[in-house]
XYZ file of C-alpha atoms in Angstrom:
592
model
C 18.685 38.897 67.655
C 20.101 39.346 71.206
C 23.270 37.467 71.803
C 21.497 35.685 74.853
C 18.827 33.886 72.446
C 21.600 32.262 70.220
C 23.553 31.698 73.408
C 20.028 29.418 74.814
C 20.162 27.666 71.360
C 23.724 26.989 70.848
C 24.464 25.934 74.425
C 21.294 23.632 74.745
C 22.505 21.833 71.333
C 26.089 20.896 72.697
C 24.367 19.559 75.394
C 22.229 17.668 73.730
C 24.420 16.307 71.046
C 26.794 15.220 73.669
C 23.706 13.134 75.541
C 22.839 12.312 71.959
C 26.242 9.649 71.263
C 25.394 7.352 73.716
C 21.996 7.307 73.732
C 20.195 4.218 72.853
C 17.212 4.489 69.506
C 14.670 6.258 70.874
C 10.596 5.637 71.001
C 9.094 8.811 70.938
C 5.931 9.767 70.022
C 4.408 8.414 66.555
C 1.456 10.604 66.962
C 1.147 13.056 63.223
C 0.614 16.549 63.811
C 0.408 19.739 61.051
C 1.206 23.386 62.712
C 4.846 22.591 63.689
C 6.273 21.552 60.569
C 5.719 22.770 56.583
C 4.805 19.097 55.656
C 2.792 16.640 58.714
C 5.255 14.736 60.886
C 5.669 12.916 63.944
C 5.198 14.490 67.313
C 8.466 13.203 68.179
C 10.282 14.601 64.982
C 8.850 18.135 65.670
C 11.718 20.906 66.442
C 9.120 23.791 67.617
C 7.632 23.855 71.017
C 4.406 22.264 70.615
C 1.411 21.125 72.751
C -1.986 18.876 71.642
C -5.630 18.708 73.236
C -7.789 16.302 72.092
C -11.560 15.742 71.576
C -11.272 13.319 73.930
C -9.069 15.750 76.519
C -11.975 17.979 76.478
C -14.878 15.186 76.297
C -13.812 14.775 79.434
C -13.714 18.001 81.199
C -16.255 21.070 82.305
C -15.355 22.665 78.546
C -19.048 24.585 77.897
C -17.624 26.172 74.429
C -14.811 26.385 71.880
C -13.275 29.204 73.733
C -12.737 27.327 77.023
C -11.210 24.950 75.093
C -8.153 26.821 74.401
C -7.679 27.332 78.025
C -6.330 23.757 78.256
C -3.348 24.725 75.909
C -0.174 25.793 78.035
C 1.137 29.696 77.665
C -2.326 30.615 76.250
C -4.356 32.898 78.272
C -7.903 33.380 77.263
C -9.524 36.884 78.144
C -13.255 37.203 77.402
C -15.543 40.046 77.231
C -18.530 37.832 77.138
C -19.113 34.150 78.455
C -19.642 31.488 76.256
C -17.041 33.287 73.766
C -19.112 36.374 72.807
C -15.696 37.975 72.239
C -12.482 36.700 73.407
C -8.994 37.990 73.344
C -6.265 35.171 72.591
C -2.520 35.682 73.628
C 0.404 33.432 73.945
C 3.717 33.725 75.572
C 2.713 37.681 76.978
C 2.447 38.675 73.417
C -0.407 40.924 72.514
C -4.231 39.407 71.098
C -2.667 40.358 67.944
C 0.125 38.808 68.005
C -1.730 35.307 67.984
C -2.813 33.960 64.910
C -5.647 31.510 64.749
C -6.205 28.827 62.286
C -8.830 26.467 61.531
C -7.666 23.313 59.078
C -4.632 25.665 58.578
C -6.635 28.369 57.467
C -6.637 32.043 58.956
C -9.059 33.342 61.221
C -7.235 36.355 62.068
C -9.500 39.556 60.520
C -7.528 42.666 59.061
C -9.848 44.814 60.695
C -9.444 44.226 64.277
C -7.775 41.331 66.294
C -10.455 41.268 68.882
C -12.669 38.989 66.189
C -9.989 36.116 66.025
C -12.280 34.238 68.348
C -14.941 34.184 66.098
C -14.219 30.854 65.641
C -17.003 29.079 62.832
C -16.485 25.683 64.529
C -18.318 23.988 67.372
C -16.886 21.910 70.083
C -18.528 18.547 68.373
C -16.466 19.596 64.974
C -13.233 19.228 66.895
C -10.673 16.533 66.539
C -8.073 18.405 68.412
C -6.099 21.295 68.547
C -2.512 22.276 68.194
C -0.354 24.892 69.540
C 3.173 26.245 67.764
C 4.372 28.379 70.801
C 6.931 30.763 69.501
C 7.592 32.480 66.134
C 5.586 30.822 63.296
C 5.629 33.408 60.477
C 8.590 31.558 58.295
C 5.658 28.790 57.659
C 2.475 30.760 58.667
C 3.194 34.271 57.781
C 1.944 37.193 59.501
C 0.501 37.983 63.569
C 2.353 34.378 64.304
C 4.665 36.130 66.835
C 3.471 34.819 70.049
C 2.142 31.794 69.003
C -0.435 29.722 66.015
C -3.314 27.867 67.573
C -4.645 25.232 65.072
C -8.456 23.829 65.420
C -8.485 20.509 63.578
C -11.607 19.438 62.647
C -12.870 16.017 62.698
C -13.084 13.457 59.110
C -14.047 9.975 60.884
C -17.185 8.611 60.040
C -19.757 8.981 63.396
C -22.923 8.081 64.110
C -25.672 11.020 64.773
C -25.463 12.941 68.265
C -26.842 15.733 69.729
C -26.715 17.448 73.094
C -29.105 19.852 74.940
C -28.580 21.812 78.021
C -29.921 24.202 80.535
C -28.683 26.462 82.734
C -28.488 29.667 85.190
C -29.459 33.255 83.774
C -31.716 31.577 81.057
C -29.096 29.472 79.835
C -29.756 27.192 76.802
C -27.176 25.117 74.815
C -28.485 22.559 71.622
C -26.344 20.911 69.771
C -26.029 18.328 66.952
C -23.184 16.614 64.708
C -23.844 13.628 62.222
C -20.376 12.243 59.922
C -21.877 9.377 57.622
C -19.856 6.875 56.209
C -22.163 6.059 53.082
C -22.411 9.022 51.664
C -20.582 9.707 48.812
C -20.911 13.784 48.745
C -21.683 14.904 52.294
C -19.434 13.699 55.107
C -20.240 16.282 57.669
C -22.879 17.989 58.898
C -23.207 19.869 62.630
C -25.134 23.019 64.258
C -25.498 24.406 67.392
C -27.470 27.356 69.527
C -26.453 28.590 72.833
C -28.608 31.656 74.183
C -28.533 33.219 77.810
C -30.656 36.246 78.973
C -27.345 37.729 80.251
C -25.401 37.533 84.049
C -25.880 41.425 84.531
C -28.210 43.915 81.967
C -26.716 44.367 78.320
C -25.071 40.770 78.940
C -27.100 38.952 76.965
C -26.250 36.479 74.164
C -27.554 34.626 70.952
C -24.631 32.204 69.181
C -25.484 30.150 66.329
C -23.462 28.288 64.195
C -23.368 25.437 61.145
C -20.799 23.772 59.560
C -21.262 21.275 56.128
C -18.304 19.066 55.368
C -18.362 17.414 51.578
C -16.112 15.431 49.050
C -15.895 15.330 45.902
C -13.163 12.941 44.635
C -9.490 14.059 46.157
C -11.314 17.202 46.879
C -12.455 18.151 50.188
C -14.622 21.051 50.634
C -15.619 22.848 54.301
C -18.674 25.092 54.232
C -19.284 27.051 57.936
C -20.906 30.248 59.454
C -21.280 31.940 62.661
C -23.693 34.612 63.636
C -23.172 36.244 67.532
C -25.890 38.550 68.799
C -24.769 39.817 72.300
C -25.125 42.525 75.062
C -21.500 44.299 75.300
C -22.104 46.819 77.747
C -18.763 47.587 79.352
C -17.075 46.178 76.688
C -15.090 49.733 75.215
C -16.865 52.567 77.883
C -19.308 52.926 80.529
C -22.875 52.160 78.166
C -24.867 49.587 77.905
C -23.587 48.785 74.037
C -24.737 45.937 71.750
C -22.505 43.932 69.120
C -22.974 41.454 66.819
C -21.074 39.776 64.382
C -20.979 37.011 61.451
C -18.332 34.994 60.558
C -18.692 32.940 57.009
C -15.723 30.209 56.171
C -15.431 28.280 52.686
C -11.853 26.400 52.181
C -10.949 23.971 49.650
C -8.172 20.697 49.505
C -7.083 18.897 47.121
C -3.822 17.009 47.718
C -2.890 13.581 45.237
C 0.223 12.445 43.801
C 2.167 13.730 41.471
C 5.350 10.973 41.741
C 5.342 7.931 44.011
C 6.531 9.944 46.780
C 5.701 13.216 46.043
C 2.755 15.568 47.272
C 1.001 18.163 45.587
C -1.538 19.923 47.950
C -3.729 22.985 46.260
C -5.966 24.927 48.566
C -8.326 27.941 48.294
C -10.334 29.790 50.444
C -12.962 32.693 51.157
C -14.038 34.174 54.387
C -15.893 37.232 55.300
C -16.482 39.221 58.830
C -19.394 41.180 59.294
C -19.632 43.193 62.405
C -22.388 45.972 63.726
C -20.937 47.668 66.740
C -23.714 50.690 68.727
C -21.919 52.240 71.704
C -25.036 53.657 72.882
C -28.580 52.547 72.326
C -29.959 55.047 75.048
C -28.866 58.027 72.500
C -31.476 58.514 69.853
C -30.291 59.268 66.355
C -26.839 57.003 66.599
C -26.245 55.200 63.928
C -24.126 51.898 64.454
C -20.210 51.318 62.847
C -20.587 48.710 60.526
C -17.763 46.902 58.962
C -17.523 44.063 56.397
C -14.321 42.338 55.311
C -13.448 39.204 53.035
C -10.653 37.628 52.639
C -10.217 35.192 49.212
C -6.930 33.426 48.530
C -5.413 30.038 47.102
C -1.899 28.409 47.300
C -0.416 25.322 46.300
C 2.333 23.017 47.959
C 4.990 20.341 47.117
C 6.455 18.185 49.608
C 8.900 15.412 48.678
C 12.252 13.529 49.330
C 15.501 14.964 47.438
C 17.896 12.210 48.704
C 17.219 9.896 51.433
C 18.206 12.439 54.436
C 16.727 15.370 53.213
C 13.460 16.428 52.219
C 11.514 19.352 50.538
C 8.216 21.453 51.076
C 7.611 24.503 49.352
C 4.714 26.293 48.135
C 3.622 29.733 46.886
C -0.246 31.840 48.535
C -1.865 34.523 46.899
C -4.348 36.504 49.092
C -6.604 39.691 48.815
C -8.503 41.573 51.419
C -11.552 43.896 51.363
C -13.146 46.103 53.728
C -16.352 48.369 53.260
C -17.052 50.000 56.839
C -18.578 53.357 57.578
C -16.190 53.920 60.213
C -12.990 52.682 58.499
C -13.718 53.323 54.960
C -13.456 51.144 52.016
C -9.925 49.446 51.189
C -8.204 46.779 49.090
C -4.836 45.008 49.999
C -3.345 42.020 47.985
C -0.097 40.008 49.446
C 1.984 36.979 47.437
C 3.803 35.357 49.283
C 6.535 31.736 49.489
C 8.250 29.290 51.169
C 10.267 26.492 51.945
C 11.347 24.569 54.698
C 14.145 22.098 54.672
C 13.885 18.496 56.758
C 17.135 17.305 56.801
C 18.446 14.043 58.722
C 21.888 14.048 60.632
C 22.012 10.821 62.257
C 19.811 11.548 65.092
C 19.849 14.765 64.624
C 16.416 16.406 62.130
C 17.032 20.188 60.761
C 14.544 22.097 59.687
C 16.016 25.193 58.605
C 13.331 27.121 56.433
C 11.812 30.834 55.043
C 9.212 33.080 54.359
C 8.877 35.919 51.758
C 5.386 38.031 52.181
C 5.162 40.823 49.656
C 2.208 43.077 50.614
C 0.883 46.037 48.292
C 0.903 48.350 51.407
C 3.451 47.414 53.191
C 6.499 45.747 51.479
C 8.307 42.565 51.868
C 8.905 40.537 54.855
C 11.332 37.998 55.094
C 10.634 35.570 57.550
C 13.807 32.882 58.120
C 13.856 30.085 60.762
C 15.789 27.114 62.273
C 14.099 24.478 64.227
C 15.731 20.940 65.530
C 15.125 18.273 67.394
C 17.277 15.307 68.660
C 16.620 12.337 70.635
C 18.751 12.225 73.911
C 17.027 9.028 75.626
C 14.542 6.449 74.590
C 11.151 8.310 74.938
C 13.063 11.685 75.471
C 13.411 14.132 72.816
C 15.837 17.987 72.855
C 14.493 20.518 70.908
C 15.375 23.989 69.837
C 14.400 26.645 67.232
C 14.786 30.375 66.491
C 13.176 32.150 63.962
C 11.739 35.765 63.042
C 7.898 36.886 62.957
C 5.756 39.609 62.347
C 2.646 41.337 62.246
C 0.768 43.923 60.067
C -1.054 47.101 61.693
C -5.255 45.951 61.627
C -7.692 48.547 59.407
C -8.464 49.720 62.680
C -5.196 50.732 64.726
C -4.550 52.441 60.792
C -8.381 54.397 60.076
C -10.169 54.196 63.505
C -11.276 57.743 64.741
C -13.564 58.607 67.283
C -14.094 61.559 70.169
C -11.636 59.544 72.329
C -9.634 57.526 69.621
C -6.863 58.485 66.434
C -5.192 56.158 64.621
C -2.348 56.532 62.328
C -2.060 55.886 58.811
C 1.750 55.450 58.489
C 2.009 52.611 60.884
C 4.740 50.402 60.179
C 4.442 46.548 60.870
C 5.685 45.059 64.143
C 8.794 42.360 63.799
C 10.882 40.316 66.312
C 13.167 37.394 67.172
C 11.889 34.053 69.504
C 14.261 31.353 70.468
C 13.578 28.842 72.865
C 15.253 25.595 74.070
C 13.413 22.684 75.477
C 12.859 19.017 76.288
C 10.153 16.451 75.556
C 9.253 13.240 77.642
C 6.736 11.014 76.024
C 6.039 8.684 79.219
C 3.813 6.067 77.095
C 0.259 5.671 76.491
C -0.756 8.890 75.913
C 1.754 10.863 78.620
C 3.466 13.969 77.617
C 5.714 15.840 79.805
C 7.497 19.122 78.488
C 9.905 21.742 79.940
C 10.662 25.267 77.870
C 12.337 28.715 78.528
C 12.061 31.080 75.492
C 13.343 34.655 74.812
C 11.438 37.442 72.604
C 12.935 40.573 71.342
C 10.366 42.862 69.328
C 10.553 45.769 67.597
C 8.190 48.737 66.236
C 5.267 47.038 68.382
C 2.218 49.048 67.912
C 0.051 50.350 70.625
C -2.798 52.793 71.657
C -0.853 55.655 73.771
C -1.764 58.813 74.943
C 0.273 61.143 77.617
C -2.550 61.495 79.886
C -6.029 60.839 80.490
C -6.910 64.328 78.831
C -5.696 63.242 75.121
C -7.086 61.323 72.816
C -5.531 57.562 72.275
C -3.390 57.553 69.241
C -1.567 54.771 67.481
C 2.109 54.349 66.960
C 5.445 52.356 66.536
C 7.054 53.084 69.417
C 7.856 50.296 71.710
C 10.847 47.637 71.902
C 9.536 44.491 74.336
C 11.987 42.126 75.404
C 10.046 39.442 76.654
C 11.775 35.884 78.220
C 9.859 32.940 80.359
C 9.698 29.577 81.130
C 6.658 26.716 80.044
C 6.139 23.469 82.109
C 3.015 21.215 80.825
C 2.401 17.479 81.634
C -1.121 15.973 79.753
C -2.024 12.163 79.589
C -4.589 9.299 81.078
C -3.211 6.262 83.577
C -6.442 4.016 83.789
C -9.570 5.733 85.351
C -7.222 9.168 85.832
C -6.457 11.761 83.433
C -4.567 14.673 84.404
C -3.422 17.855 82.791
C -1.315 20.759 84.633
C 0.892 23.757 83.130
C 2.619 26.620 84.869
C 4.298 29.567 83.016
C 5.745 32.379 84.052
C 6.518 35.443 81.467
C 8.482 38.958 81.628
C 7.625 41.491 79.757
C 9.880 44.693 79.737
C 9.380 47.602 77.253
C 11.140 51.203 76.915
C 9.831 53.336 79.793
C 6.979 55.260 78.364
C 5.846 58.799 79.257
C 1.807 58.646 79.261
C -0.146 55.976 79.663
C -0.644 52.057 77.421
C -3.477 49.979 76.703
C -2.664 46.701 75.247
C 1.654 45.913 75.542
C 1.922 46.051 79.668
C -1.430 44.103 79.943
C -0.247 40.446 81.238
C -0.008 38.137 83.514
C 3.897 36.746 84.559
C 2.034 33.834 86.568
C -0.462 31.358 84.462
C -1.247 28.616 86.161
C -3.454 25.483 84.844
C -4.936 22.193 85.825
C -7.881 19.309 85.206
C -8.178 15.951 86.248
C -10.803 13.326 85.519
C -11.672 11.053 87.449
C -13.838 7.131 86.802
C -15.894 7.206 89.813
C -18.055 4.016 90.758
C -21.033 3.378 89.497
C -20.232 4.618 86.234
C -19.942 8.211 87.439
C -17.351 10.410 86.256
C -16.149 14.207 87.177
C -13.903 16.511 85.965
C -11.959 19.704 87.466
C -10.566 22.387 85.718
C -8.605 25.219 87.661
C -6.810 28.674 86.147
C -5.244 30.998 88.296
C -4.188 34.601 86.835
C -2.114 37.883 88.413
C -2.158 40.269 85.493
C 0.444 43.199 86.453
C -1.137 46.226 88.635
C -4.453 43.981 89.225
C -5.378 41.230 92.081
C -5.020 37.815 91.255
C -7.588 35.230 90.525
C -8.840 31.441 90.555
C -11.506 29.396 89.159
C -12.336 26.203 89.108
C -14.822 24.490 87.256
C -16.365 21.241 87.598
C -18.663 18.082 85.813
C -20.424 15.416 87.294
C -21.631 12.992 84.265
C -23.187 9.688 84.140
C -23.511 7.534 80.837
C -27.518 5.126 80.881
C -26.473 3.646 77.216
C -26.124 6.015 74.704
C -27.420 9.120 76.925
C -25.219 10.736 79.046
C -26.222 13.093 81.828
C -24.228 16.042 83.177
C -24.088 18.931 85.545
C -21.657 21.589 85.438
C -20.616 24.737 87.372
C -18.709 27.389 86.423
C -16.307 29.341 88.543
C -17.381 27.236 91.867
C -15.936 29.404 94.465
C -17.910 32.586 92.590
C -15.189 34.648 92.158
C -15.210 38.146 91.187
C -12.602 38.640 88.217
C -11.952 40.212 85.300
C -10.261 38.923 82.678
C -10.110 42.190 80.302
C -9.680 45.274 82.504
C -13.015 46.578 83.776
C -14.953 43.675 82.155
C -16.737 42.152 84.796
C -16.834 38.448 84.190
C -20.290 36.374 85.462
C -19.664 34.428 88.726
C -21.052 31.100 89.886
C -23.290 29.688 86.812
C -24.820 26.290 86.882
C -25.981 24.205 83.978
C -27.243 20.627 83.333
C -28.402 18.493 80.476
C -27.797 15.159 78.168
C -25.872 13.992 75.202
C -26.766 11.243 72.845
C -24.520 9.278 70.664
């Protein structure tokens, strides 16, 4: 790890300490959160950098799909192909799509055969509770792709009355929706679908998203049943055609967690998904066939969590996981990983430690050890320091290992990508539900993968041959003060890598300035809007800015809405030539 990194740690922790002996007890935040920590804890107790959006957060805002959701989480910068999350690139911190791994109830998303499907997300916007973000290295408690970040999707388990939504909109436009949580029930305790269809912006853009999700119980057992099926126009997506894509995405995950001494957890979980995904470049060219690829994914671990001694506390837990792919572009292989770890929460006066590590053991590609250190100390009353360091890394996809085409070779010998991320930082919890937070983090990588070629004559190959050093600063403030509720986040990133001879697809593809912001608003007569605003400057391209915004009004249970997308109807593109659909209306009701 560069000397600088342990420099930002150590430095920031003398500080703090010293702040630390004459601070009064603080009140930070109570509020229980799951991707920061091996075990749940406290907002307040967390030692990672870590932000929260809520269902309410985004009940509140012009949010038309799960996708735009994740726009309201600071550092992450959603790039979609399609609208409406037809397919969606997810980075955090200037790391790569793949370098983000996606959860949903703590399980992965992320698909060995490409990362471009980690926004296939089986979960609609009424299934959401909220969602966290671990900014930083996450692989000593999540394992692999968790360089740049982990986004978590918690679903929702309160009991709710029936609701549905429907909506209409520009470019044939049509969203349904429906959710129903009983409370008397002593199986089912979830239940929610959803369509949303468009005729397409531009030709080949068209779209057909359908999802379902069954939640049920069965004692101490929990059991989530969900699937996703995406038919959509991708023309532009990977060449100049007018190429169609779709994909299914089929989640089952297990939980039991009881007892097993008065204070003493044991939590067993076990899971199956499986990707399907029919790619056709060309549909103009008679005779070609279209790649077709099929993973799954089955696995199961089991984790204890208890107090040693007052002041120090213990989580540990071993995973066992296989993958699977049949595809007639990429072949048919197997992988299997095992994999453990524990993480330490131990109580210095003020000070929590949460020194922990992670052992993956792959059948392809060896061991990786994954160690950490996280802390956080209270410096004020309603003020918390925080600092962490820890190592991460990711494993080549099926695709950047077997992919070969007239214009693409990958390479079989690919070696997984591994770095270092510290970061330093301070949390305000203002009361209510205010949260103000200031970060700067460092990234050193090594072996990162990309497609390179020397010049546009050559096919793009594969390889391990770039170091990124990557450093930046996070600034995010979220919370509600009567009829306002405000969110805003600014980050700026710096990516350097070793000068390369030829040209780069993925690693110098960023944006140093990400810049954020929503407010909602109470207006009289029970009126209510909501803004949302993102501003982008990848490197080499022009800059953009959207804004979004809702105007809703509640007549008893029914709520009415209009929405526009990108008001000003800018032209942008959030993947490089991807053109992106301009201003686009909708309107429609909700009933609860």
């Amino acid at each position: 790890m560069n000397v600088a990194a342990a420099v930002l740690v150590v430095v920031s922790a003398a500080a703090a300490t010293g702040a630390a002996a004459q601070s009064p007890l603080p009140t930070v935040s109570e509020r229980v959160v799951v991707t920061g920590t091996a075990a749940p804890a406290t907002e307040g107790a967390v030692g990672r950098t870590l932000a929260v959006v809520t269902a309410d957060d985004l009940a509140r805002l012009p949010v038309a799909s799960v996708t735009d959701a994740l726009r309201l989480l600071p550092g992450v910068w959603v790039r979609q192909r399609g609208p409406y999350g037809s397919q969606t690139d997810i980075s955090v911190r200037g790391a790569s799509f793949g370098q983000t791994l996606v959860l949903v109830d703590g399980v992965r998303i992320n698909d060995p055969q490409t990362g471009h499907h980690s926004g296939d997300l089986p979960v609609a916007l009424e299934d959401i509770a909220r969602i966290e973000l671990l900014a930083g290295a996450g692989s000593s408690l999540h394992g692999a792709d968790a360089v740049g970040g982990v986004i978590n999707i918690i679903t929702r388990r309160d009991p709710s009355a029936p609701s549905a939504r429907l909506a209409g909109g520009d470019y044939g436009l049509v969203q349904t929706g429906a959710a129903w949580r009983p409370a008397t029930l002593d199986v089912l305790t979830g239940l929610s679908a959803s369509v949303d269809r468009s005729s397409g912006f531009a030709p080949a853009r068209d779209f057909l998203h359908q999802q379902v999700r069954m939640d049920l119980r069965f004692g101490a057992t929990t059991v989530a049943v969900s699937h996703l099926d995406k038919d959509f126009g991708a023309a532009g997506f990977y060449g100049p055609a007018p190429s169609r894509e779709s994909t299914i995405q089929t989640l089952v995950s297990a939980r039991d967690q009881r007892r097993v001494r008065p204070e003493w957890t044991l939590t067993s979980d076990a899971w199956y998904r499986t990707h399907g995904d029919e790619f056709l470049y060309d549909p103009r060219v008679l005779g070609t066939q279209p790649n077709r690829h099929r993973t799954h994914v089955a696995g199961g671990g089991v984790r204890l969590g208890g107090p040693l001694t007052k002041s120090l506390r213990l989580t540990t837990g071993l995973e066992a996981t296989a993958d699977w792919l049949r595809s007639s572009a990429l072949g048919d292989r197997n992988e299997g990983r095992l994999s453990g770890f524990a993480e330490l929460e131990a109580r210095l006066g003020r000070l929590l430690l949460y020194p922990s590590a992670r052992v993956d053991t792959y059948s392809t590609f060896g061991t990786a050890v994954s160690p950490s250190l996280a802390m956080a100390l209270p410096v004020q009353p309603r003020v918390k320091w925080r600092a962490s360091i820890g190592r991460a890394f990711r494993v080549p996809t099926f695709t950047e290992r077997f992919y070969t085409d007239p214009n693409h070779r990958a390479n079989t010998a690919l070696e997984p990508e591994h770095g270092w991320t510290a970061d330093t930082g301070v949390d305000t919890y203002l009361g209510g539900t205010w949260v103000g937070t200031l970060t700067g983090f460092v990234r050193r990588e090594r072996d990162v993968i990309d497609w390179v070629r020397p010049d546009a004559t050559v096919r793009w190959r594969t390889e391990n041959i770039r170091d990124v050093r990557s450093h930046g600063v996070e600034a995010f403030v979220r919370g509600q003060h009567g009829p306002v509720a405000l969110g805003a986040q600014y980050t700026w990133t710096s990516v350097e890598t070793d000068r390369l001879v030829g040209l780069s697809k993925y690693v110098d593809d960023y944006a140093p300035h990400g810049v954020g912001g929503d407010l909602a608003l109470q207006l009289p007569w029970s009126f209510s809007t909501g803004l949302r605003l993102e501003h982008r400057r990848p490197v080499g391209r022009s800059s953009w800015t959207t804004v979004d915004a809702r105007l809703a009004r509640p007549i008893r249970r029914v709520t009415a809405f209009v929405e526009v997308a990108n008001l000003g109807d800018e032209h942008y593109e959030e993947i490089r030539g991807v053109e992106m659909p301009g201003r686009w209306g909708r309107a429609g009701i909700s009933v609860r």
